[in-house]
């Protein structure tokens, strides 16, 4: 006798997929639903925490930088502290450069602040001297950035060509003539603003303005200035020269744009037309302002601070938030001040204090 097969068994053997498909569908739904809660999915993006600035909550840093990536920055977490190197804060060193001095570049390379935390920015005028300076600068940059040792390379270097006018002659006697100061300082302000707005990033904590003719500073310049934890702080700019009477090398004050306002200065300003400016350091405009250059004490403490109302651009450290809040270099008469001195006035109008270090010297090139 043959064995009778039940209708159910016969149905399964004839159409096996009718049972397999529903079961597979249920398993697939279960996997898709619960796998989203089990672990973090793999992605082309990775989370990175550094210096308390980038965080899992606020920053998503792309590994391969796809064209459509989005980076988030929480500027409330960005700090400018007196322990900048320890906290790995990014420094932006900005230099308007009409001439290239080897002494400036060599001194820059000697600064001991970590280059991995340092960005450089330059702006070069479209003049004959500017063309020469650009070639020398590009050559120097290539040598540094091609170093096999990563610690000797800067994290980023930007070179701009100035799109505004500039004085053709950069001889000291020509660029410091009183008659050209308004035009010269206005052009310098435009160049500084272009350089600043192009290079400052959402990760920049400090901005050091360092003139291209500053050829000697302490190697710890950055650490020394940030250690004072001031919104704006300026070094005292002097110049080395050979004293023919004493037959020896000596020093003399050079930058007179670091000053404290005087009543005479205010009186002069009150009687000026709106488009006129006061330029410090010229006998034709006697403001009797106390000049930081005259407060240098060779036996004094280099950390001595002095409250200022005007600053020069020789070697000035600025907290990046001061610039972000709107303090820039006016290319127009701002309370009868312009460029760096106008910047100090604008910063003070925004509520920031300005300081100088009368006993902390940097040295200007001697033509």
mmCIF file of C-alpha atoms in Angstrom:
data_model
loop_
_atom_site.group_PDB
_atom_site.id
_atom_site.type_symbol
_atom_site.label_atom_id
_atom_site.label_comp_id
_atom_site.label_asym_id
_atom_site.label_seq_id
_atom_site.Cartn_x
_atom_site.Cartn_y
_atom_site.Cartn_z
ATOM 1 C CA UNK A 1 0.000 0.000 0.000
ATOM 2 C CA UNK A 2 1.117 3.459 -0.616
ATOM 3 C CA UNK A 3 1.435 5.971 2.221
ATOM 4 C CA UNK A 4 -1.120 8.761 2.074
ATOM 5 C CA UNK A 5 0.304 12.293 2.209
ATOM 6 C CA UNK A 6 -1.539 15.032 4.022
ATOM 7 C CA UNK A 7 -2.780 18.011 2.000
ATOM 8 C CA UNK A 8 -0.510 20.390 3.932
ATOM 9 C CA UNK A 9 2.634 18.384 3.218
ATOM 10 C CA UNK A 10 1.724 18.107 -0.431
ATOM 11 C CA UNK A 11 1.211 21.867 -0.661
ATOM 12 C CA UNK A 12 4.576 22.699 0.833
ATOM 13 C CA UNK A 13 6.463 20.375 -1.403
ATOM 14 C CA UNK A 14 4.715 21.630 -4.514
ATOM 15 C CA UNK A 15 5.161 25.421 -3.721
ATOM 16 C CA UNK A 16 7.989 25.817 -1.153
ATOM 17 C CA UNK A 17 8.478 29.616 -1.794
ATOM 18 C CA UNK A 18 5.044 30.428 -0.388
ATOM 19 C CA UNK A 19 6.423 29.715 3.077
ATOM 20 C CA UNK A 20 10.001 30.956 2.673
ATOM 21 C CA UNK A 21 9.143 34.476 1.434
ATOM 22 C CA UNK A 22 7.014 35.564 4.454
ATOM 23 C CA UNK A 23 9.619 34.245 6.890
ATOM 24 C CA UNK A 24 12.459 36.032 5.074
ATOM 25 C CA UNK A 25 10.488 39.283 4.995
ATOM 26 C CA UNK A 26 9.920 39.160 8.773
ATOM 27 C CA UNK A 27 13.635 38.519 9.424
ATOM 28 C CA UNK A 28 14.617 41.446 7.167
ATOM 29 C CA UNK A 29 12.280 43.846 8.953
ATOM 30 C CA UNK A 30 13.658 42.734 12.329
ATOM 31 C CA UNK A 31 17.258 43.341 11.199
ATOM 32 C CA UNK A 32 16.593 46.768 9.730
ATOM 33 C CA UNK A 33 14.688 47.977 12.777
ATOM 34 C CA UNK A 34 17.021 46.817 15.507
ATOM 35 C CA UNK A 35 20.380 47.335 13.764
ATOM 36 C CA UNK A 36 19.912 51.139 13.833
ATOM 37 C CA UNK A 37 20.042 51.001 17.659
ATOM 38 C CA UNK A 38 22.851 48.524 18.077
ATOM 39 C CA UNK A 39 25.957 50.581 17.102
ATOM 40 C CA UNK A 40 27.185 53.712 15.271
ATOM 41 C CA UNK A 41 27.011 53.131 11.506
ATOM 42 C CA UNK A 42 30.166 53.397 9.487
ATOM 43 C CA UNK A 43 30.514 56.641 7.562
ATOM 44 C CA UNK A 44 32.961 58.637 5.457
ATOM 45 C CA UNK A 45 32.852 61.189 8.284
ATOM 46 C CA UNK A 46 34.697 60.840 11.563
ATOM 47 C CA UNK A 47 34.294 62.660 14.850
ATOM 48 C CA UNK A 48 37.331 64.434 16.230
ATOM 49 C CA UNK A 49 37.909 66.235 19.496
ATOM 50 C CA UNK A 50 40.852 68.626 19.725
ATOM 51 C CA UNK A 51 41.646 71.396 22.204
ATOM 52 C CA UNK A 52 38.053 71.456 23.397
ATOM 53 C CA UNK A 53 37.079 73.138 20.138
ATOM 54 C CA UNK A 54 35.840 70.343 17.925
ATOM 55 C CA UNK A 55 33.346 68.080 19.641
ATOM 56 C CA UNK A 56 31.045 65.195 18.781
ATOM 57 C CA UNK A 57 28.130 67.489 19.323
ATOM 58 C CA UNK A 58 29.308 70.451 17.311
ATOM 59 C CA UNK A 59 31.822 69.276 14.730
ATOM 60 C CA UNK A 60 31.740 66.697 11.987
ATOM 61 C CA UNK A 61 35.087 66.572 10.218
ATOM 62 C CA UNK A 62 35.139 64.827 6.823
ATOM 63 C CA UNK A 63 37.948 62.379 6.186
ATOM 64 C CA UNK A 64 38.066 62.657 2.401
ATOM 65 C CA UNK A 65 36.609 66.178 2.143
ATOM 66 C CA UNK A 66 33.814 65.400 -0.323
ATOM 67 C CA UNK A 67 32.494 68.266 -2.387
ATOM 68 C CA UNK A 68 29.288 68.490 -0.386
ATOM 69 C CA UNK A 69 30.725 68.198 3.120
ATOM 70 C CA UNK A 70 29.574 70.470 5.934
ATOM 71 C CA UNK A 71 31.819 71.569 8.811
ATOM 72 C CA UNK A 72 30.351 73.004 11.999
ATOM 73 C CA UNK A 73 32.314 75.385 14.269
ATOM 74 C CA UNK A 74 31.202 76.502 17.710
ATOM 75 C CA UNK A 75 33.049 79.794 18.225
ATOM 76 C CA UNK A 76 31.884 79.865 21.846
ATOM 77 C CA UNK A 77 34.382 77.067 22.419
ATOM 78 C CA UNK A 78 37.255 78.929 20.739
ATOM 79 C CA UNK A 79 39.607 80.375 23.360
ATOM 80 C CA UNK A 80 42.500 82.851 23.423
ATOM 81 C CA UNK A 81 44.416 82.042 26.592
ATOM 82 C CA UNK A 82 47.786 83.020 28.081
ATOM 83 C CA UNK A 83 48.861 79.368 27.681
ATOM 84 C CA UNK A 84 48.292 79.280 23.934
ATOM 85 C CA UNK A 85 50.956 76.707 23.069
ATOM 86 C CA UNK A 86 49.854 74.338 25.852
ATOM 87 C CA UNK A 87 46.237 74.627 24.737
ATOM 88 C CA UNK A 88 47.250 74.234 21.077
ATOM 89 C CA UNK A 89 45.711 77.521 19.995
ATOM 90 C CA UNK A 90 46.159 78.568 16.389
ATOM 91 C CA UNK A 91 48.189 81.719 15.680
ATOM 92 C CA UNK A 92 47.884 83.741 12.483
ATOM 93 C CA UNK A 93 50.942 85.892 11.696
ATOM 94 C CA UNK A 94 50.134 88.622 9.160
ATOM 95 C CA UNK A 95 52.681 90.741 7.318
ATOM 96 C CA UNK A 96 52.173 93.425 4.678
ATOM 97 C CA UNK A 97 55.382 93.139 2.630
ATOM 98 C CA UNK A 98 56.674 95.814 0.264
ATOM 99 C CA UNK A 99 60.255 94.544 0.530
ATOM 100 C CA UNK A 100 61.690 91.156 1.429
ATOM 101 C CA UNK A 101 64.423 91.201 4.055
ATOM 102 C CA UNK A 102 66.365 88.006 4.733
ATOM 103 C CA UNK A 103 66.751 89.148 8.333
ATOM 104 C CA UNK A 104 62.967 89.308 8.737
ATOM 105 C CA UNK A 105 62.501 85.811 7.333
ATOM 106 C CA UNK A 106 65.319 84.280 9.370
ATOM 107 C CA UNK A 107 63.941 85.861 12.529
ATOM 108 C CA UNK A 108 60.456 84.557 11.700
ATOM 109 C CA UNK A 109 61.786 81.012 11.345
ATOM 110 C CA UNK A 110 63.450 81.279 14.763
ATOM 111 C CA UNK A 111 60.181 81.940 16.579
ATOM 112 C CA UNK A 112 59.639 78.996 18.900
ATOM 113 C CA UNK A 113 55.847 78.813 18.773
ATOM 114 C CA UNK A 114 54.996 75.463 17.126
ATOM 115 C CA UNK A 115 54.777 75.846 13.370
ATOM 116 C CA UNK A 116 52.021 73.210 13.259
ATOM 117 C CA UNK A 117 49.867 75.741 15.114
ATOM 118 C CA UNK A 118 50.977 78.718 13.024
ATOM 119 C CA UNK A 119 49.583 80.156 9.805
ATOM 120 C CA UNK A 120 51.309 82.886 7.813
ATOM 121 C CA UNK A 121 49.708 85.523 5.622
ATOM 122 C CA UNK A 122 51.379 88.083 3.353
ATOM 123 C CA UNK A 123 50.151 90.821 1.050
ATOM 124 C CA UNK A 124 52.516 92.268 -1.550
ATOM 125 C CA UNK A 125 51.941 95.514 -3.506
ATOM 126 C CA UNK A 126 51.936 95.678 -7.308
ATOM 127 C CA UNK A 127 55.130 97.722 -7.561
ATOM 128 C CA UNK A 128 58.626 97.057 -8.873
ATOM 129 C CA UNK A 129 59.844 96.404 -5.316
ATOM 130 C CA UNK A 130 56.761 94.271 -4.722
ATOM 131 C CA UNK A 131 57.541 92.073 -7.730
ATOM 132 C CA UNK A 132 61.042 91.446 -6.385
ATOM 133 C CA UNK A 133 59.724 90.802 -2.893
ATOM 134 C CA UNK A 134 57.164 88.302 -4.219
ATOM 135 C CA UNK A 135 59.797 86.233 -6.021
ATOM 136 C CA UNK A 136 62.020 86.099 -2.948
ATOM 137 C CA UNK A 137 59.084 85.303 -0.675
ATOM 138 C CA UNK A 138 57.821 82.476 -2.878
ATOM 139 C CA UNK A 139 61.306 80.963 -2.999
ATOM 140 C CA UNK A 140 61.652 81.133 0.794
ATOM 141 C CA UNK A 141 58.182 79.651 1.318
ATOM 142 C CA UNK A 142 58.878 76.711 -1.004
ATOM 143 C CA UNK A 143 62.078 75.895 0.861
ATOM 144 C CA UNK A 144 60.326 75.847 4.227
ATOM 145 C CA UNK A 145 57.181 74.016 3.147
ATOM 146 C CA UNK A 146 59.134 71.313 1.323
ATOM 147 C CA UNK A 147 61.027 70.333 4.480
ATOM 148 C CA UNK A 148 60.961 66.597 5.180
ATOM 149 C CA UNK A 149 60.441 67.373 8.849
ATOM 150 C CA UNK A 150 56.760 68.231 9.328
ATOM 151 C CA UNK A 151 57.579 70.215 12.463
ATOM 152 C CA UNK A 152 59.448 72.746 10.305
ATOM 153 C CA UNK A 153 56.462 73.370 8.032
ATOM 154 C CA UNK A 154 53.715 75.893 8.720
ATOM 155 C CA UNK A 155 50.173 74.623 8.705
ATOM 156 C CA UNK A 156 49.225 77.128 5.973
ATOM 157 C CA UNK A 157 50.769 80.080 4.108
ATOM 158 C CA UNK A 158 48.762 82.588 2.075
ATOM 159 C CA UNK A 159 50.245 85.183 -0.291
ATOM 160 C CA UNK A 160 48.045 87.956 -1.717
ATOM 161 C CA UNK A 161 48.740 90.631 -4.290
ATOM 162 C CA UNK A 162 47.467 94.038 -3.260
ATOM 163 C CA UNK A 163 44.634 95.270 -5.491
ATOM 164 C CA UNK A 164 44.783 98.839 -4.122
ATOM 165 C CA UNK A 165 47.385 101.508 -4.852
ATOM 166 C CA UNK A 166 50.728 101.727 -3.084
ATOM 167 C CA UNK A 167 53.567 104.222 -3.017
ATOM 168 C CA UNK A 168 56.035 103.388 -5.762
ATOM 169 C CA UNK A 169 59.055 104.438 -3.692
ATOM 170 C CA UNK A 170 59.585 102.529 -0.473
ATOM 171 C CA UNK A 171 62.697 104.435 0.591
ATOM 172 C CA UNK A 172 62.444 105.477 4.225
ATOM 173 C CA UNK A 173 62.681 109.196 3.495
ATOM 174 C CA UNK A 174 59.898 108.955 0.886
ATOM 175 C CA UNK A 175 57.405 106.773 2.726
ATOM 176 C CA UNK A 176 57.752 108.752 5.972
ATOM 177 C CA UNK A 177 57.292 112.213 4.451
ATOM 178 C CA UNK A 178 54.399 113.964 6.185
ATOM 179 C CA UNK A 179 52.834 114.997 2.874
ATOM 180 C CA UNK A 180 52.161 111.389 1.836
ATOM 181 C CA UNK A 181 51.059 109.983 5.183
ATOM 182 C CA UNK A 182 47.314 110.150 4.641
ATOM 183 C CA UNK A 183 47.536 108.412 1.268
ATOM 184 C CA UNK A 184 50.160 105.937 2.408
ATOM 185 C CA UNK A 185 48.365 105.009 5.631
ATOM 186 C CA UNK A 186 45.034 104.711 3.822
ATOM 187 C CA UNK A 187 46.553 102.287 1.320
ATOM 188 C CA UNK A 188 48.174 100.355 4.158
ATOM 189 C CA UNK A 189 44.827 100.082 5.935
ATOM 190 C CA UNK A 190 43.175 98.654 2.830
ATOM 191 C CA UNK A 191 45.990 96.125 2.486
ATOM 192 C CA UNK A 192 45.773 95.080 6.124
ATOM 193 C CA UNK A 193 42.014 94.612 5.920
ATOM 194 C CA UNK A 194 42.263 92.549 2.739
ATOM 195 C CA UNK A 195 44.891 90.348 4.343
ATOM 196 C CA UNK A 196 42.945 89.948 7.580
ATOM 197 C CA UNK A 197 39.537 89.182 6.085
ATOM 198 C CA UNK A 198 41.038 86.694 3.620
ATOM 199 C CA UNK A 199 43.089 84.665 6.080
ATOM 200 C CA UNK A 200 41.344 84.634 9.464
ATOM 201 C CA UNK A 201 39.567 81.334 10.064
ATOM 202 C CA UNK A 202 36.999 79.973 12.530
ATOM 203 C CA UNK A 203 39.883 78.209 14.310
ATOM 204 C CA UNK A 204 42.137 81.309 14.707
ATOM 205 C CA UNK A 205 42.701 82.296 18.349
ATOM 206 C CA UNK A 206 45.339 85.026 17.985
ATOM 207 C CA UNK A 207 46.542 87.380 15.251
ATOM 208 C CA UNK A 208 50.102 88.705 15.344
ATOM 209 C CA UNK A 209 50.741 91.723 13.130
ATOM 210 C CA UNK A 210 54.439 91.677 12.292
ATOM 211 C CA UNK A 211 55.899 94.251 9.899
ATOM 212 C CA UNK A 212 58.222 92.988 7.185
ATOM 213 C CA UNK A 213 61.033 95.275 8.333
ATOM 214 C CA UNK A 214 61.116 93.865 11.873
ATOM 215 C CA UNK A 215 64.373 91.935 11.744
ATOM 216 C CA UNK A 216 64.986 91.053 15.377
ATOM 217 C CA UNK A 217 62.671 89.858 18.145
ATOM 218 C CA UNK A 218 62.962 87.477 21.065
ATOM 219 C CA UNK A 219 62.400 83.927 19.738
ATOM 220 C CA UNK A 220 59.592 83.582 22.285
ATOM 221 C CA UNK A 221 57.753 86.615 20.864
ATOM 222 C CA UNK A 222 54.406 84.837 20.473
ATOM 223 C CA UNK A 223 54.439 83.185 23.896
ATOM 224 C CA UNK A 224 55.610 86.400 25.566
ATOM 225 C CA UNK A 225 52.823 88.532 24.114
ATOM 226 C CA UNK A 226 49.967 86.066 24.652
ATOM 227 C CA UNK A 227 51.087 85.490 28.243
ATOM 228 C CA UNK A 228 49.715 88.946 29.125
ATOM 229 C CA UNK A 229 46.219 87.816 28.080
ATOM 230 C CA UNK A 230 45.285 91.248 26.707
ATOM 231 C CA UNK A 231 42.892 91.960 23.811
ATOM 232 C CA UNK A 232 45.607 94.059 22.125
ATOM 233 C CA UNK A 233 49.219 94.357 23.217
ATOM 234 C CA UNK A 234 52.122 96.002 21.412
ATOM 235 C CA UNK A 235 55.863 95.618 21.753
ATOM 236 C CA UNK A 236 58.189 98.632 21.685
ATOM 237 C CA UNK A 237 59.948 99.090 18.345
ATOM 238 C CA UNK A 238 63.548 100.335 18.351
ATOM 239 C CA UNK A 239 66.354 100.414 15.818
ATOM 240 C CA UNK A 240 70.017 99.442 16.053
ATOM 241 C CA UNK A 241 72.465 101.914 14.534
ATOM 242 C CA UNK A 242 76.122 102.868 14.659
ATOM 243 C CA UNK A 243 76.729 105.891 16.881
ATOM 244 C CA UNK A 244 79.449 107.858 15.133
ATOM 245 C CA UNK A 245 80.184 109.953 18.210
ATOM 246 C CA UNK A 246 80.575 107.023 20.598
ATOM 247 C CA UNK A 247 82.049 104.815 17.863
ATOM 248 C CA UNK A 248 79.831 101.923 18.840
ATOM 249 C CA UNK A 249 76.522 100.281 18.105
ATOM 250 C CA UNK A 250 73.574 101.760 19.939
ATOM 251 C CA UNK A 251 69.776 101.737 19.843
ATOM 252 C CA UNK A 252 67.155 104.439 19.306
ATOM 253 C CA UNK A 253 63.336 104.574 19.321
ATOM 254 C CA UNK A 254 61.666 104.028 15.962
ATOM 255 C CA UNK A 255 57.889 103.516 16.165
ATOM 256 C CA UNK A 256 56.049 106.507 17.667
ATOM 257 C CA UNK A 257 52.536 105.248 16.998
ATOM 258 C CA UNK A 258 52.220 103.660 20.460
ATOM 259 C CA UNK A 259 50.897 106.531 22.538
ATOM 260 C CA UNK A 260 48.593 107.771 25.264
ATOM 261 C CA UNK A 261 46.092 110.470 24.317
ATOM 262 C CA UNK A 262 46.758 114.007 25.543
ATOM 263 C CA UNK A 263 44.526 117.013 26.050
ATOM 264 C CA UNK A 264 46.473 118.849 23.370
ATOM 265 C CA UNK A 265 45.812 116.010 20.958
ATOM 266 C CA UNK A 266 42.096 116.202 21.685
ATOM 267 C CA UNK A 267 42.160 119.971 21.197
ATOM 268 C CA UNK A 268 43.896 119.632 17.824
ATOM 269 C CA UNK A 269 41.342 117.039 16.707
ATOM 270 C CA UNK A 270 38.410 119.217 17.769
ATOM 271 C CA UNK A 271 39.549 121.991 15.422
ATOM 272 C CA UNK A 272 40.172 119.740 12.403
ATOM 273 C CA UNK A 273 37.991 119.248 9.359
ATOM 274 C CA UNK A 274 36.266 115.863 9.155
ATOM 275 C CA UNK A 275 38.654 114.514 6.527
ATOM 276 C CA UNK A 276 41.870 115.529 8.334
ATOM 277 C CA UNK A 277 44.019 113.172 10.390
ATOM 278 C CA UNK A 278 46.609 113.458 13.147
ATOM 279 C CA UNK A 279 49.866 111.674 12.381
ATOM 280 C CA UNK A 280 52.063 111.110 15.402
ATOM 281 C CA UNK A 281 55.821 111.628 15.488
ATOM 282 C CA UNK A 282 56.032 114.820 13.408
ATOM 283 C CA UNK A 283 57.073 118.209 14.778
ATOM 284 C CA UNK A 284 54.503 119.897 12.536
ATOM 285 C CA UNK A 285 51.745 118.319 14.654
ATOM 286 C CA UNK A 286 52.760 118.729 18.293
ATOM 287 C CA UNK A 287 50.262 116.676 20.297
ATOM 288 C CA UNK A 288 52.476 116.226 23.375
ATOM 289 C CA UNK A 289 51.149 112.716 23.707
ATOM 290 C CA UNK A 290 53.184 110.423 25.973
ATOM 291 C CA UNK A 291 54.929 108.068 23.542
ATOM 292 C CA UNK A 292 55.702 104.535 24.683
ATOM 293 C CA UNK A 293 59.016 104.690 22.809
ATOM 294 C CA UNK A 294 60.235 107.217 25.396
ATOM 295 C CA UNK A 295 59.315 105.015 28.365
ATOM 296 C CA UNK A 296 61.880 102.324 27.693
ATOM 297 C CA UNK A 297 63.938 101.424 30.758
ATOM 298 C CA UNK A 298 66.905 99.144 29.973
ATOM 299 C CA UNK A 299 66.897 97.986 33.587
ATOM 300 C CA UNK A 300 63.138 97.632 33.850
ATOM 301 C CA UNK A 301 60.944 94.550 33.861
ATOM 302 C CA UNK A 302 60.137 93.479 30.305
ATOM 303 C CA UNK A 303 56.623 92.514 31.462
ATOM 304 C CA UNK A 304 55.763 96.061 32.559
ATOM 305 C CA UNK A 305 52.463 97.051 30.937
ATOM 306 C CA UNK A 306 51.330 100.484 29.821
ATOM 307 C CA UNK A 307 47.767 101.423 28.869
ATOM 308 C CA UNK A 308 47.657 102.922 25.368
ATOM 309 C CA UNK A 309 45.250 104.770 23.094
ATOM 310 C CA UNK A 310 47.144 104.298 19.839
ATOM 311 C CA UNK A 311 49.303 101.466 18.491
ATOM 312 C CA UNK A 312 51.736 100.963 15.648
ATOM 313 C CA UNK A 313 51.942 97.834 13.513
ATOM 314 C CA UNK A 314 55.484 96.666 14.223
ATOM 315 C CA UNK A 315 54.681 93.665 16.426
ATOM 316 C CA UNK A 316 51.152 93.709 17.851
ATOM 317 C CA UNK A 317 49.269 90.707 19.234
ATOM 318 C CA UNK A 318 45.485 90.776 18.922
ATOM 319 C CA UNK A 319 42.910 88.327 20.202
ATOM 320 C CA UNK A 320 41.075 87.122 17.109
ATOM 321 C CA UNK A 321 37.692 87.961 18.628
ATOM 322 C CA UNK A 322 38.639 91.646 18.605
ATOM 323 C CA UNK A 323 38.790 91.509 14.825
ATOM 324 C CA UNK A 324 35.699 89.312 14.615
ATOM 325 C CA UNK A 325 33.756 91.880 16.606
ATOM 326 C CA UNK A 326 34.468 94.457 13.914
ATOM 327 C CA UNK A 327 37.736 96.170 14.850
ATOM 328 C CA UNK A 328 39.579 96.713 11.587
ATOM 329 C CA UNK A 329 41.973 99.277 10.115
ATOM 330 C CA UNK A 330 40.064 102.357 8.947
ATOM 331 C CA UNK A 331 41.275 103.646 5.594
ATOM 332 C CA UNK A 332 39.345 106.841 6.284
ATOM 333 C CA UNK A 333 39.625 109.418 9.109
ATOM 334 C CA UNK A 334 38.133 107.750 12.180
ATOM 335 C CA UNK A 335 38.074 110.298 14.992
ATOM 336 C CA UNK A 336 40.921 111.906 12.979
ATOM 337 C CA UNK A 337 42.963 108.700 13.162
ATOM 338 C CA UNK A 338 43.785 106.179 10.457
ATOM 339 C CA UNK A 339 45.190 102.652 9.983
ATOM 340 C CA UNK A 340 46.780 101.130 13.123
ATOM 341 C CA UNK A 341 46.044 104.117 15.345
ATOM 342 C CA UNK A 342 42.492 104.148 14.019
ATOM 343 C CA UNK A 343 42.298 100.409 14.760
ATOM 344 C CA UNK A 344 43.187 101.032 18.407
ATOM 345 C CA UNK A 345 40.529 103.745 18.617
ATOM 346 C CA UNK A 346 37.922 101.471 17.032
ATOM 347 C CA UNK A 347 38.792 98.601 19.393
ATOM 348 C CA UNK A 348 38.428 100.891 22.401
ATOM 349 C CA UNK A 349 35.056 102.098 21.097
ATOM 350 C CA UNK A 350 34.038 98.424 21.057
ATOM 351 C CA UNK A 351 35.026 98.116 24.713
ATOM 352 C CA UNK A 352 38.464 96.492 24.402
ATOM 353 C CA UNK A 353 41.552 97.663 26.295
ATOM 354 C CA UNK A 354 44.849 98.389 24.547
ATOM 355 C CA UNK A 355 48.257 97.885 26.151
ATOM 356 C CA UNK A 356 51.923 98.199 25.341
ATOM 357 C CA UNK A 357 55.164 96.792 26.741
ATOM 358 C CA UNK A 358 57.662 99.686 26.975
ATOM 359 C CA UNK A 359 60.574 97.460 28.019
ATOM 360 C CA UNK A 360 59.942 94.671 25.525
ATOM 361 C CA UNK A 361 61.908 95.557 22.391
ATOM 362 C CA UNK A 362 61.753 94.438 18.782
ATOM 363 C CA UNK A 363 64.095 95.959 16.208
ATOM 364 C CA UNK A 364 63.423 97.624 12.874
ATOM 365 C CA UNK A 365 65.665 97.262 9.847
ATOM 366 C CA UNK A 366 68.171 100.110 9.544
ATOM 367 C CA UNK A 367 68.447 101.458 6.002
#
